[in-house]
Amino acid sequence: MTVKDKVLTTHPVLGEITVNDLIQDLEIMLIDTSFFEDFIYQMIKSTSMSKEDISTLFNYSVVDRLKWIISVLKDLN
């Protein structure tokens, strides 16, 4: 059994939850969050905010953190 197949917990409705399950859920969240972040960026671009202000807003990107977490989990053996 690999680490990715290890059962982390058992949910009363969903059953066994593995690292692979977490990776799949995080990847779905990444897609949704990327779409939302891009949508917000496009909206903000049409305002009078400067590029520097917009960049500051996106410095703490959830997308980048999700990508990092997913890569760490995928690297588990």
PDB file of C-alpha atoms in Angstrom:
ATOM      1  CA  MET A   1       0.000   0.000   0.000  1.00  0.00           C
ATOM      2  CA  THR A   2       1.385   3.403  -0.955  1.00  0.00           C
ATOM      3  CA  VAL A   3       0.983   6.528   1.141  1.00  0.00           C
ATOM      4  CA  LYS A   4      -1.511   7.847  -1.414  1.00  0.00           C
ATOM      5  CA  ASP A   5      -3.763   4.837  -0.774  1.00  0.00           C
ATOM      6  CA  LYS A   6      -3.522   5.100   3.003  1.00  0.00           C
ATOM      7  CA  VAL A   7      -6.882   5.645   4.690  1.00  0.00           C
ATOM      8  CA  LEU A   8      -6.711   8.891   6.641  1.00  0.00           C
ATOM      9  CA  THR A   9     -10.144   8.661   8.198  1.00  0.00           C
ATOM     10  CA  THR A  10     -13.514   7.070   7.680  1.00  0.00           C
ATOM     11  CA  HIS A  11     -16.446   9.396   7.098  1.00  0.00           C
ATOM     12  CA  PRO A  12     -19.872   8.084   8.188  1.00  0.00           C
ATOM     13  CA  VAL A  13     -21.426   8.862   4.783  1.00  0.00           C
ATOM     14  CA  LEU A  14     -18.505   9.029   2.340  1.00  0.00           C
ATOM     15  CA  GLY A  15     -16.589   6.056   3.702  1.00  0.00           C
ATOM     16  CA  GLU A  16     -12.809   5.825   3.637  1.00  0.00           C
ATOM     17  CA  ILE A  17     -10.886   9.011   2.811  1.00  0.00           C
ATOM     18  CA  THR A  18      -7.402   8.572   1.320  1.00  0.00           C
ATOM     19  CA  VAL A  19      -4.626  10.945   0.272  1.00  0.00           C
ATOM     20  CA  ASN A  20      -5.717  10.323  -3.330  1.00  0.00           C
ATOM     21  CA  ASP A  21      -9.205  11.515  -2.419  1.00  0.00           C
ATOM     22  CA  LEU A  22      -7.725  14.695  -0.961  1.00  0.00           C
ATOM     23  CA  ILE A  23      -5.641  15.275  -4.100  1.00  0.00           C
ATOM     24  CA  GLN A  24      -8.704  14.889  -6.312  1.00  0.00           C
ATOM     25  CA  ASP A  25     -10.757  17.287  -4.189  1.00  0.00           C
ATOM     26  CA  LEU A  26      -7.932  19.828  -4.092  1.00  0.00           C
ATOM     27  CA  GLU A  27      -7.562  19.640  -7.885  1.00  0.00           C
ATOM     28  CA  ILE A  28     -11.274  20.401  -8.275  1.00  0.00           C
ATOM     29  CA  MET A  29     -10.913  23.315  -5.844  1.00  0.00           C
ATOM     30  CA  LEU A  30      -7.883  24.517  -7.836  1.00  0.00           C
ATOM     31  CA  ILE A  31      -9.871  24.607 -11.081  1.00  0.00           C
ATOM     32  CA  ASP A  32     -12.769  26.452  -9.441  1.00  0.00           C
ATOM     33  CA  THR A  33     -10.497  28.896  -7.637  1.00  0.00           C
ATOM     34  CA  SER A  34      -8.413  29.565 -10.756  1.00  0.00           C
ATOM     35  CA  PHE A  35     -11.560  30.381 -12.703  1.00  0.00           C
ATOM     36  CA  PHE A  36     -12.837  32.654  -9.927  1.00  0.00           C
ATOM     37  CA  GLU A  37      -9.464  34.407  -9.527  1.00  0.00           C
ATOM     38  CA  ASP A  38      -9.231  35.033 -13.275  1.00  0.00           C
ATOM     39  CA  PHE A  39     -12.797  36.351 -13.345  1.00  0.00           C
ATOM     40  CA  ILE A  40     -12.080  38.753 -10.472  1.00  0.00           C
ATOM     41  CA  TYR A  41      -8.805  39.832 -12.103  1.00  0.00           C
ATOM     42  CA  GLN A  42     -10.607  40.673 -15.361  1.00  0.00           C
ATOM     43  CA  MET A  43     -13.214  42.684 -13.460  1.00  0.00           C
ATOM     44  CA  ILE A  44     -10.608  44.607 -11.476  1.00  0.00           C
ATOM     45  CA  LYS A  45      -8.589  45.309 -14.628  1.00  0.00           C
ATOM     46  CA  SER A  46     -11.493  47.341 -15.977  1.00  0.00           C
ATOM     47  CA  THR A  47     -11.406  49.672 -12.953  1.00  0.00           C
ATOM     48  CA  SER A  48      -9.104  52.572 -12.370  1.00  0.00           C
ATOM     49  CA  MET A  49      -6.822  50.574 -10.063  1.00  0.00           C
ATOM     50  CA  SER A  50      -3.157  50.675 -10.912  1.00  0.00           C
ATOM     51  CA  LYS A  51      -1.307  47.535 -11.984  1.00  0.00           C
ATOM     52  CA  GLU A  52       0.697  47.696  -8.760  1.00  0.00           C
ATOM     53  CA  ASP A  53      -2.467  47.695  -6.635  1.00  0.00           C
ATOM     54  CA  ILE A  54      -3.893  44.788  -8.596  1.00  0.00           C
ATOM     55  CA  SER A  55      -0.641  42.867  -8.195  1.00  0.00           C
ATOM     56  CA  THR A  56      -0.738  43.463  -4.457  1.00  0.00           C
ATOM     57  CA  LEU A  57      -4.215  41.956  -4.268  1.00  0.00           C
ATOM     58  CA  PHE A  58      -3.022  38.808  -6.016  1.00  0.00           C
ATOM     59  CA  ASN A  59       0.246  38.403  -4.087  1.00  0.00           C
ATOM     60  CA  TYR A  60      -1.417  35.974  -1.710  1.00  0.00           C
ATOM     61  CA  SER A  61      -2.945  33.740  -4.324  1.00  0.00           C
ATOM     62  CA  VAL A  62      -4.940  30.764  -3.081  1.00  0.00           C
ATOM     63  CA  VAL A  63      -4.267  29.123  -6.449  1.00  0.00           C
ATOM     64  CA  ASP A  64      -0.506  29.114  -5.845  1.00  0.00           C
ATOM     65  CA  ARG A  65      -0.929  27.612  -2.385  1.00  0.00           C
ATOM     66  CA  LEU A  66      -3.282  24.919  -3.687  1.00  0.00           C
ATOM     67  CA  LYS A  67      -0.788  24.035  -6.440  1.00  0.00           C
ATOM     68  CA  TRP A  68       1.953  23.692  -3.830  1.00  0.00           C
ATOM     69  CA  ILE A  69      -0.163  21.494  -1.530  1.00  0.00           C
ATOM     70  CA  ILE A  70      -1.184  19.267  -4.449  1.00  0.00           C
ATOM     71  CA  SER A  71       2.425  18.874  -5.587  1.00  0.00           C
ATOM     72  CA  VAL A  72       3.542  17.902  -2.074  1.00  0.00           C
ATOM     73  CA  LEU A  73       0.762  15.319  -1.766  1.00  0.00           C
ATOM     74  CA  LYS A  74       1.485  13.886  -5.226  1.00  0.00           C
ATOM     75  CA  ASP A  75       5.162  13.491  -4.329  1.00  0.00           C
ATOM     76  CA  LEU A  76       4.325  11.210  -1.401  1.00  0.00           C
ATOM     77  CA  ASN A  77       5.381   7.634  -2.062  1.00  0.00           C
TER      78      ASN A  77
END
